[in-house]
Protein backbone atom coordinates (compact mmCIF):
# COMPACT_ATOMS: atom_id res chain seq x y z
CA UNK A 1 0.00 0.00 0.00
CA UNK A 2 1.23 3.47 -0.88
CA UNK A 3 0.92 6.18 1.77
CA UNK A 4 -1.50 8.93 0.68
CA UNK A 5 0.15 12.30 0.20
CA UNK A 6 -1.28 15.82 0.16
CA UNK A 7 1.28 18.38 -0.95
CA UNK A 8 0.61 22.11 -0.96
CA UNK A 9 2.36 24.19 -3.60
CA UNK A 10 2.10 27.74 -2.28
CA UNK A 11 3.66 29.14 -5.48
CA UNK A 12 4.67 32.83 -5.25
CA UNK A 13 2.11 33.68 -2.56
CA UNK A 14 1.98 34.80 1.09
CA UNK A 15 4.12 37.25 3.03
CA UNK A 16 6.48 35.90 5.68
CA UNK A 17 4.02 36.24 8.59
CA UNK A 18 1.20 34.71 6.57
CA UNK A 19 3.40 31.78 5.55
CA UNK A 20 4.45 31.10 9.14
CA UNK A 21 0.85 31.40 10.35
CA UNK A 22 -0.41 29.01 7.70
CA UNK A 23 2.34 26.50 8.54
CA UNK A 24 1.44 26.73 12.23
CA UNK A 25 -2.27 26.29 11.57
CA UNK A 26 -1.57 23.25 9.40
CA UNK A 27 0.79 21.79 12.00
CA UNK A 28 -1.80 22.36 14.76
CA UNK A 29 -4.68 20.88 12.79
CA UNK A 30 -2.90 18.02 10.99
CA UNK A 31 -4.97 14.85 11.43
CA UNK A 32 -3.14 11.77 12.65
CA UNK A 33 -4.53 9.57 9.92
CA UNK A 34 -1.41 8.31 8.19
CA UNK A 35 -1.56 10.89 5.38
CA UNK A 36 1.77 12.48 4.55
CA UNK A 37 1.46 16.28 4.47
CA UNK A 38 3.99 18.40 2.61
CA UNK A 39 4.08 22.19 2.17
CA UNK A 40 6.17 24.11 -0.36
CA UNK A 41 6.65 27.81 0.45
CA UNK A 42 8.82 30.20 -1.57
CA UNK A 43 12.51 29.70 -0.87
CA UNK A 44 12.96 32.93 1.14
CA UNK A 45 10.40 31.62 3.66
CA UNK A 46 11.80 28.11 4.02
CA UNK A 47 13.88 28.92 7.11
CA UNK A 48 10.94 30.46 9.00
CA UNK A 49 8.52 27.76 7.94
CA UNK A 50 11.01 25.08 9.02
CA UNK A 51 10.93 26.59 12.50
CA UNK A 52 7.15 26.73 12.54
CA UNK A 53 7.00 23.03 11.61
CA UNK A 54 9.83 21.89 13.88
CA UNK A 55 7.75 19.72 16.21
CA UNK A 56 5.17 18.63 13.65
CA UNK A 57 5.10 15.74 11.19
CA UNK A 58 4.34 18.13 8.32
CA UNK A 59 7.22 17.99 5.85
CA UNK A 60 8.87 20.76 3.89
CA UNK A 61 9.43 21.04 0.15
CA UNK A 62 11.09 23.56 -2.08
CA UNK A 63 9.39 24.67 -5.30
CA UNK A 64 12.57 24.34 -7.35
CA UNK A 65 16.35 23.95 -7.12
CA UNK A 66 19.43 24.20 -9.30
CA UNK A 67 21.34 21.06 -10.27
CA UNK A 68 24.76 22.38 -9.25
CA UNK A 69 25.82 22.31 -5.59
CA UNK A 70 27.19 25.86 -5.75
CA UNK A 71 28.69 28.28 -8.26
CA UNK A 72 28.03 31.26 -10.51
CA UNK A 73 24.26 30.80 -10.98
CA UNK A 74 22.82 34.15 -9.92
CA UNK A 75 19.43 33.90 -8.28
CA UNK A 76 19.44 30.13 -7.86
CA UNK A 77 19.28 27.86 -4.81
CA UNK A 78 21.07 24.50 -4.54
CA UNK A 79 20.22 21.13 -3.03
CA UNK A 80 22.80 21.33 -0.20
CA UNK A 81 21.38 24.75 0.75
CA UNK A 82 17.90 23.29 0.94
CA UNK A 83 19.14 20.39 3.04
CA UNK A 84 20.52 22.86 5.59
CA UNK A 85 16.96 24.08 6.11
CA UNK A 86 15.57 20.59 6.73
CA UNK A 87 13.88 20.52 3.33
CA UNK A 88 13.07 16.94 2.30
CA UNK A 89 11.26 17.33 -1.03
CA UNK A 90 11.63 19.46 -4.12
CA UNK A 91 8.99 20.13 -6.77
CA UNK A 92 10.63 19.84 -10.20
CA UNK A 93 9.35 20.47 -13.68
CA UNK A 94 6.16 22.28 -12.69
CA UNK A 95 4.36 23.43 -15.85
CA UNK A 96 4.74 27.06 -14.75
CA UNK A 97 8.52 26.61 -14.68
CA UNK A 98 8.44 24.90 -18.06
CA UNK A 99 6.21 27.62 -19.53
CA UNK A 100 7.50 30.86 -17.98
CA UNK A 101 11.13 29.96 -17.33
CA UNK A 102 11.76 27.73 -20.31
CA UNK A 103 12.78 24.67 -18.30
CA UNK A 104 13.55 21.79 -20.62
CA UNK A 105 13.12 18.09 -20.02
CA UNK A 106 16.89 17.77 -19.96
CA UNK A 107 17.28 20.41 -17.24
CA UNK A 108 14.55 18.76 -15.20
CA UNK A 109 16.39 15.44 -15.48
CA UNK A 110 19.63 17.04 -14.25
CA UNK A 111 17.74 18.47 -11.29
CA UNK A 112 16.12 15.12 -10.50
CA UNK A 113 19.54 13.40 -10.47
CA UNK A 114 21.03 16.16 -8.34
CA UNK A 115 18.12 16.12 -5.87
CA UNK A 116 18.52 12.37 -5.39
CA UNK A 117 22.25 12.83 -4.81
CA UNK A 118 21.35 15.27 -2.04
CA UNK A 119 18.77 12.89 -0.58
CA UNK A 120 15.95 15.22 -1.52
CA UNK A 121 12.86 13.48 -2.88
CA UNK A 122 11.80 15.02 -6.20
CA UNK A 123 8.11 15.65 -6.86
CA UNK A 124 8.26 15.52 -10.64
CA UNK A 125 5.44 17.32 -12.47
CA UNK A 126 4.28 16.71 -16.02
CA UNK A 127 1.04 16.94 -17.97
CA UNK A 128 -0.49 17.62 -21.33
CA UNK A 129 -1.83 20.88 -22.72
CA UNK A 130 -5.39 21.22 -23.95
CA UNK A 131 -4.22 20.93 -27.57
CA UNK A 132 -2.30 17.73 -26.71
CA UNK A 133 -5.47 16.28 -25.20
CA UNK A 134 -7.65 17.33 -28.10
CA UNK A 135 -5.18 15.78 -30.54
CA UNK A 136 -5.20 12.55 -28.46
CA UNK A 137 -1.55 13.02 -27.62
CA UNK A 138 -1.97 12.85 -23.82
CA UNK A 139 -0.31 9.48 -23.30
CA UNK A 140 2.53 10.16 -25.72
CA UNK A 141 3.21 13.51 -24.04
CA UNK A 142 3.24 12.28 -20.45
CA UNK A 143 5.26 9.19 -21.34
CA UNK A 144 7.87 11.35 -23.04
CA UNK A 145 8.06 13.77 -20.10
CA UNK A 146 8.30 11.02 -17.48
CA UNK A 147 10.91 9.01 -19.37
CA UNK A 148 12.96 12.18 -19.93
CA UNK A 149 12.75 13.29 -16.28
CA UNK A 150 13.79 9.83 -15.06
CA UNK A 151 16.55 9.23 -17.62
CA UNK A 152 19.62 7.58 -16.10
CA UNK A 153 17.92 6.64 -12.81
CA UNK A 154 18.23 3.16 -11.33
CA UNK A 155 15.08 1.43 -10.08
CA UNK A 156 16.25 2.11 -6.54
CA UNK A 157 16.52 5.83 -7.29
CA UNK A 158 13.18 5.90 -9.12
CA UNK A 159 11.51 4.51 -6.00
CA UNK A 160 12.44 7.75 -4.20
CA UNK A 161 10.57 9.85 -6.77
CA UNK A 162 7.01 11.14 -6.45
CA UNK A 163 5.23 11.78 -9.74
CA UNK A 164 2.58 14.47 -10.10
CA UNK A 165 0.27 14.36 -13.10
CA UNK A 166 -0.97 17.89 -13.68
CA UNK A 167 -2.89 18.48 -16.91
CA UNK A 168 -2.00 22.06 -17.82
CA UNK A 169 -5.60 22.88 -18.74
CA UNK A 170 -6.67 22.03 -15.18
CA UNK A 171 -4.14 24.14 -13.25
CA UNK A 172 -5.69 27.19 -11.61
CA UNK A 173 -8.62 27.07 -14.04
CA UNK A 174 -11.26 25.43 -11.86
CA UNK A 175 -11.44 22.60 -14.43
CA UNK A 176 -10.45 19.28 -12.96
CA UNK A 177 -9.74 16.14 -14.91
CA UNK A 178 -12.57 13.72 -14.24
CA UNK A 179 -11.61 10.88 -11.90
CA UNK A 180 -11.76 8.52 -14.91
CA UNK A 181 -9.54 10.75 -17.06
CA UNK A 182 -6.98 11.06 -14.27
CA UNK A 183 -7.09 7.36 -13.36
CA UNK A 184 -6.54 6.41 -16.99
CA UNK A 185 -3.34 8.47 -17.16
CA UNK A 186 -2.11 7.25 -13.76
CA UNK A 187 -2.70 3.62 -14.72
CA UNK A 188 -0.92 4.19 -18.02
CA UNK A 189 2.06 5.68 -16.17
CA UNK A 190 2.37 2.66 -13.92
CA UNK A 191 2.72 0.64 -17.11
CA UNK A 192 5.47 2.99 -18.28
CA UNK A 193 7.27 2.61 -14.93
CA UNK A 194 6.98 -1.17 -15.15
CA UNK A 195 8.44 -1.19 -18.64
CA UNK A 196 11.21 1.29 -17.84
CA UNK A 197 12.10 -0.14 -14.40
CA UNK A 198 10.25 -3.11 -12.88
CA UNK A 199 6.99 -4.16 -11.21
CA UNK A 200 8.19 -3.16 -7.76
CA UNK A 201 8.99 0.38 -8.90
CA UNK A 202 5.65 0.67 -10.70
CA UNK A 203 3.86 -0.34 -7.50
CA UNK A 204 5.99 1.81 -5.18
CA UNK A 205 6.12 5.23 -6.83
CA UNK A 206 3.32 7.51 -5.59
CA UNK A 207 1.49 9.30 -8.41
CA UNK A 208 -0.30 12.46 -7.29
CA UNK A 209 -2.95 14.30 -9.26
CA UNK A 210 -2.83 18.10 -9.49
CA UNK A 211 -5.00 20.72 -11.15
CA UNK A 212 -7.84 22.50 -9.34
CA UNK A 213 -7.97 19.93 -6.53
CA UNK A 214 -10.55 21.14 -3.97
CA UNK A 215 -12.32 19.51 -1.04
CA UNK A 216 -15.48 19.05 -3.15
CA UNK A 217 -13.77 17.08 -5.93
CA UNK A 218 -10.96 15.29 -4.09
CA UNK A 219 -12.80 12.27 -2.72
CA UNK A 220 -13.70 10.91 -6.16
CA UNK A 221 -10.10 11.41 -7.34
CA UNK A 222 -8.30 9.93 -4.35
CA UNK A 223 -10.46 6.81 -4.36
CA UNK A 224 -9.16 5.84 -7.80
CA UNK A 225 -6.77 2.87 -7.62
CA UNK A 226 -3.73 4.61 -9.04
CA UNK A 227 -4.18 8.10 -7.56
CA UNK A 228 -2.13 8.38 -4.38
CA UNK A 229 -2.78 11.97 -3.38
CA UNK A 230 -2.87 15.54 -4.57
CA UNK A 231 -0.51 18.33 -5.47
CA UNK A 232 -2.57 21.36 -4.57
CA UNK A 233 -2.15 25.03 -5.41
CA UNK A 234 -5.07 27.36 -4.60
CA UNK A 235 -6.70 25.14 -1.97
CA UNK A 236 -3.41 24.79 -0.09
CA UNK A 237 -3.32 28.50 0.80
CA UNK A 238 -5.97 28.18 3.50
CA UNK A 239 -5.46 25.84 6.44
CA UNK A 240 -9.15 24.84 6.45
CA UNK A 241 -9.25 23.57 2.88
CA UNK A 242 -5.79 21.98 3.05
CA UNK A 243 -6.65 20.14 6.26
CA UNK A 244 -9.96 19.06 4.76
CA UNK A 245 -8.03 17.49 1.87
CA UNK A 246 -5.79 15.74 4.42
CA UNK A 247 -8.86 14.30 6.14
CA UNK A 248 -10.39 13.16 2.84
CA UNK A 249 -7.14 11.40 1.86
CA UNK A 250 -7.20 9.57 5.20
CA UNK A 251 -10.70 8.23 4.63
CA UNK A 252 -9.92 5.94 1.72
P1 LIG B 1 -4.14 24.54 -8.53
O1 LIG B 1 -2.56 24.34 -8.77
O2 LIG B 1 -4.54 23.55 -7.45
O3 LIG B 1 -4.30 25.96 -8.08
O4 LIG B 1 -4.81 24.25 -9.82
C1 LIG B 1 -2.00 23.06 -8.80
C2 LIG B 1 -0.52 23.14 -9.11
O5 LIG B 1 -0.13 23.94 -9.96
O6 LIG B 1 0.30 22.39 -8.52
Coordinates of C-alpha atoms and ligand atoms in Angstrom, one line a residue:
X1 CA 0.0 0.0 0.0
X2 CA 1.2 3.5 -0.9
X3 CA 0.9 6.2 1.8
X4 CA -1.5 8.9 0.7
X5 CA 0.2 12.3 0.2
X6 CA -1.3 15.8 0.2
X7 CA 1.3 18.4 -0.9
X8 CA 0.6 22.1 -1.0
X9 CA 2.4 24.2 -3.6
X10 CA 2.1 27.7 -2.3
X11 CA 3.7 29.1 -5.5
X12 CA 4.7 32.8 -5.2
X13 CA 2.1 33.7 -2.6
X14 CA 2.0 34.8 1.1
X15 CA 4.1 37.3 3.0
X16 CA 6.5 35.9 5.7
X17 CA 4.0 36.2 8.6
X18 CA 1.2 34.7 6.6
X19 CA 3.4 31.8 5.5
X20 CA 4.5 31.1 9.1
X21 CA 0.9 31.4 10.4
X22 CA -0.4 29.0 7.7
X23 CA 2.3 26.5 8.5
X24 CA 1.4 26.7 12.2
X25 CA -2.3 26.3 11.6
X26 CA -1.6 23.3 9.4
X27 CA 0.8 21.8 12.0
X28 CA -1.8 22.4 14.8
X29 CA -4.7 20.9 12.8
X30 CA -2.9 18.0 11.0
X31 CA -5.0 14.9 11.4
X32 CA -3.1 11.8 12.7
X33 CA -4.5 9.6 9.9
X34 CA -1.4 8.3 8.2
X35 CA -1.6 10.9 5.4
X36 CA 1.8 12.5 4.5
X37 CA 1.5 16.3 4.5
X38 CA 4.0 18.4 2.6
X39 CA 4.1 22.2 2.2
X40 CA 6.2 24.1 -0.4
X41 CA 6.6 27.8 0.5
X42 CA 8.8 30.2 -1.6
X43 CA 12.5 29.7 -0.9
X44 CA 13.0 32.9 1.1
X45 CA 10.4 31.6 3.7
X46 CA 11.8 28.1 4.0
X47 CA 13.9 28.9 7.1
X48 CA 10.9 30.5 9.0
X49 CA 8.5 27.8 7.9
X50 CA 11.0 25.1 9.0
X51 CA 10.9 26.6 12.5
X52 CA 7.2 26.7 12.5
X53 CA 7.0 23.0 11.6
X54 CA 9.8 21.9 13.9
X55 CA 7.8 19.7 16.2
X56 CA 5.2 18.6 13.7
X57 CA 5.1 15.7 11.2
X58 CA 4.3 18.1 8.3
X59 CA 7.2 18.0 5.8
X60 CA 8.9 20.8 3.9
X61 CA 9.4 21.0 0.2
X62 CA 11.1 23.6 -2.1
X63 CA 9.4 24.7 -5.3
X64 CA 12.6 24.3 -7.3
X65 CA 16.3 24.0 -7.1
X66 CA 19.4 24.2 -9.3
X67 CA 21.3 21.1 -10.3
X68 CA 24.8 22.4 -9.2
X69 CA 25.8 22.3 -5.6
X70 CA 27.2 25.9 -5.8
X71 CA 28.7 28.3 -8.3
X72 CA 28.0 31.3 -10.5
X73 CA 24.3 30.8 -11.0
X74 CA 22.8 34.1 -9.9
X75 CA 19.4 33.9 -8.3
X76 CA 19.4 30.1 -7.9
X77 CA 19.3 27.9 -4.8
X78 CA 21.1 24.5 -4.5
X79 CA 20.2 21.1 -3.0
X80 CA 22.8 21.3 -0.2
X81 CA 21.4 24.8 0.7
X82 CA 17.9 23.3 0.9
X83 CA 19.1 20.4 3.0
X84 CA 20.5 22.9 5.6
X85 CA 17.0 24.1 6.1
X86 CA 15.6 20.6 6.7
X87 CA 13.9 20.5 3.3
X88 CA 13.1 16.9 2.3
X89 CA 11.3 17.3 -1.0
X90 CA 11.6 19.5 -4.1
X91 CA 9.0 20.1 -6.8
X92 CA 10.6 19.8 -10.2
X93 CA 9.4 20.5 -13.7
X94 CA 6.2 22.3 -12.7
X95 CA 4.4 23.4 -15.9
X96 CA 4.7 27.1 -14.8
X97 CA 8.5 26.6 -14.7
X98 CA 8.4 24.9 -18.1
X99 CA 6.2 27.6 -19.5
X100 CA 7.5 30.9 -18.0
X101 CA 11.1 30.0 -17.3
X102 CA 11.8 27.7 -20.3
X103 CA 12.8 24.7 -18.3
X104 CA 13.5 21.8 -20.6
X105 CA 13.1 18.1 -20.0
X106 CA 16.9 17.8 -20.0
X107 CA 17.3 20.4 -17.2
X108 CA 14.6 18.8 -15.2
X109 CA 16.4 15.4 -15.5
X110 CA 19.6 17.0 -14.3
X111 CA 17.7 18.5 -11.3
X112 CA 16.1 15.1 -10.5
X113 CA 19.5 13.4 -10.5
X114 CA 21.0 16.2 -8.3
X115 CA 18.1 16.1 -5.9
X116 CA 18.5 12.4 -5.4
X117 CA 22.3 12.8 -4.8
X118 CA 21.3 15.3 -2.0
X119 CA 18.8 12.9 -0.6
X120 CA 16.0 15.2 -1.5
X121 CA 12.9 13.5 -2.9
X122 CA 11.8 15.0 -6.2
X123 CA 8.1 15.7 -6.9
X124 CA 8.3 15.5 -10.6
X125 CA 5.4 17.3 -12.5
X126 CA 4.3 16.7 -16.0
X127 CA 1.0 16.9 -18.0
X128 CA -0.5 17.6 -21.3
X129 CA -1.8 20.9 -22.7
X130 CA -5.4 21.2 -24.0
X131 CA -4.2 20.9 -27.6
X132 CA -2.3 17.7 -26.7
X133 CA -5.5 16.3 -25.2
X134 CA -7.7 17.3 -28.1
X135 CA -5.2 15.8 -30.5
X136 CA -5.2 12.6 -28.5
X137 CA -1.6 13.0 -27.6
X138 CA -2.0 12.9 -23.8
X139 CA -0.3 9.5 -23.3
X140 CA 2.5 10.2 -25.7
X141 CA 3.2 13.5 -24.0
X142 CA 3.2 12.3 -20.4
X143 CA 5.3 9.2 -21.3
X144 CA 7.9 11.3 -23.0
X145 CA 8.1 13.8 -20.1
X146 CA 8.3 11.0 -17.5
X147 CA 10.9 9.0 -19.4
X148 CA 13.0 12.2 -19.9
X149 CA 12.7 13.3 -16.3
X150 CA 13.8 9.8 -15.1
X151 CA 16.5 9.2 -17.6
X152 CA 19.6 7.6 -16.1
X153 CA 17.9 6.6 -12.8
X154 CA 18.2 3.2 -11.3
X155 CA 15.1 1.4 -10.1
X156 CA 16.3 2.1 -6.5
X157 CA 16.5 5.8 -7.3
X158 CA 13.2 5.9 -9.1
X159 CA 11.5 4.5 -6.0
X160 CA 12.4 7.7 -4.2
X161 CA 10.6 9.9 -6.8
X162 CA 7.0 11.1 -6.4
X163 CA 5.2 11.8 -9.7
X164 CA 2.6 14.5 -10.1
X165 CA 0.3 14.4 -13.1
X166 CA -1.0 17.9 -13.7
X167 CA -2.9 18.5 -16.9
X168 CA -2.0 22.1 -17.8
X169 CA -5.6 22.9 -18.7
X170 CA -6.7 22.0 -15.2
X171 CA -4.1 24.1 -13.3
X172 CA -5.7 27.2 -11.6
X173 CA -8.6 27.1 -14.0
X174 CA -11.3 25.4 -11.9
X175 CA -11.4 22.6 -14.4
X176 CA -10.5 19.3 -13.0
X177 CA -9.7 16.1 -14.9
X178 CA -12.6 13.7 -14.2
X179 CA -11.6 10.9 -11.9
X180 CA -11.8 8.5 -14.9
X181 CA -9.5 10.7 -17.1
X182 CA -7.0 11.1 -14.3
X183 CA -7.1 7.4 -13.4
X184 CA -6.5 6.4 -17.0
X185 CA -3.3 8.5 -17.2
X186 CA -2.1 7.3 -13.8
X187 CA -2.7 3.6 -14.7
X188 CA -0.9 4.2 -18.0
X189 CA 2.1 5.7 -16.2
X190 CA 2.4 2.7 -13.9
X191 CA 2.7 0.6 -17.1
X192 CA 5.5 3.0 -18.3
X193 CA 7.3 2.6 -14.9
X194 CA 7.0 -1.2 -15.2
X195 CA 8.4 -1.2 -18.6
X196 CA 11.2 1.3 -17.8
X197 CA 12.1 -0.1 -14.4
X198 CA 10.2 -3.1 -12.9
X199 CA 7.0 -4.2 -11.2
X200 CA 8.2 -3.2 -7.8
X201 CA 9.0 0.4 -8.9
X202 CA 5.6 0.7 -10.7
X203 CA 3.9 -0.3 -7.5
X204 CA 6.0 1.8 -5.2
X205 CA 6.1 5.2 -6.8
X206 CA 3.3 7.5 -5.6
X207 CA 1.5 9.3 -8.4
X208 CA -0.3 12.5 -7.3
X209 CA -2.9 14.3 -9.3
X210 CA -2.8 18.1 -9.5
X211 CA -5.0 20.7 -11.1
X212 CA -7.8 22.5 -9.3
X213 CA -8.0 19.9 -6.5
X214 CA -10.6 21.1 -4.0
X215 CA -12.3 19.5 -1.0
X216 CA -15.5 19.1 -3.1
X217 CA -13.8 17.1 -5.9
X218 CA -11.0 15.3 -4.1
X219 CA -12.8 12.3 -2.7
X220 CA -13.7 10.9 -6.2
X221 CA -10.1 11.4 -7.3
X222 CA -8.3 9.9 -4.3
X223 CA -10.5 6.8 -4.4
X224 CA -9.2 5.8 -7.8
X225 CA -6.8 2.9 -7.6
X226 CA -3.7 4.6 -9.0
X227 CA -4.2 8.1 -7.6
X228 CA -2.1 8.4 -4.4
X229 CA -2.8 12.0 -3.4
X230 CA -2.9 15.5 -4.6
X231 CA -0.5 18.3 -5.5
X232 CA -2.6 21.4 -4.6
X233 CA -2.2 25.0 -5.4
X234 CA -5.1 27.4 -4.6
X235 CA -6.7 25.1 -2.0
X236 CA -3.4 24.8 -0.1
X237 CA -3.3 28.5 0.8
X238 CA -6.0 28.2 3.5
X239 CA -5.5 25.8 6.4
X240 CA -9.2 24.8 6.4
X241 CA -9.2 23.6 2.9
X242 CA -5.8 22.0 3.0
X243 CA -6.7 20.1 6.3
X244 CA -10.0 19.1 4.8
X245 CA -8.0 17.5 1.9
X246 CA -5.8 15.7 4.4
X247 CA -8.9 14.3 6.1
X248 CA -10.4 13.2 2.8
X249 CA -7.1 11.4 1.9
X250 CA -7.2 9.6 5.2
X251 CA -10.7 8.2 4.6
X252 CA -9.9 5.9 1.7
Ligands
LIG1 P1 -4.1 24.5 -8.5 O1 -2.6 24.3 -8.8 O2 -4.5 23.6 -7.4 O3 -4.3 26.0 -8.1 O4 -4.8 24.3 -9.8 C1 -2.0 23.1 -8.8 C2 -0.5 23.1 -9.1 O5 -0.1 23.9 -10.0 O6 0.3 22.4 -8.5

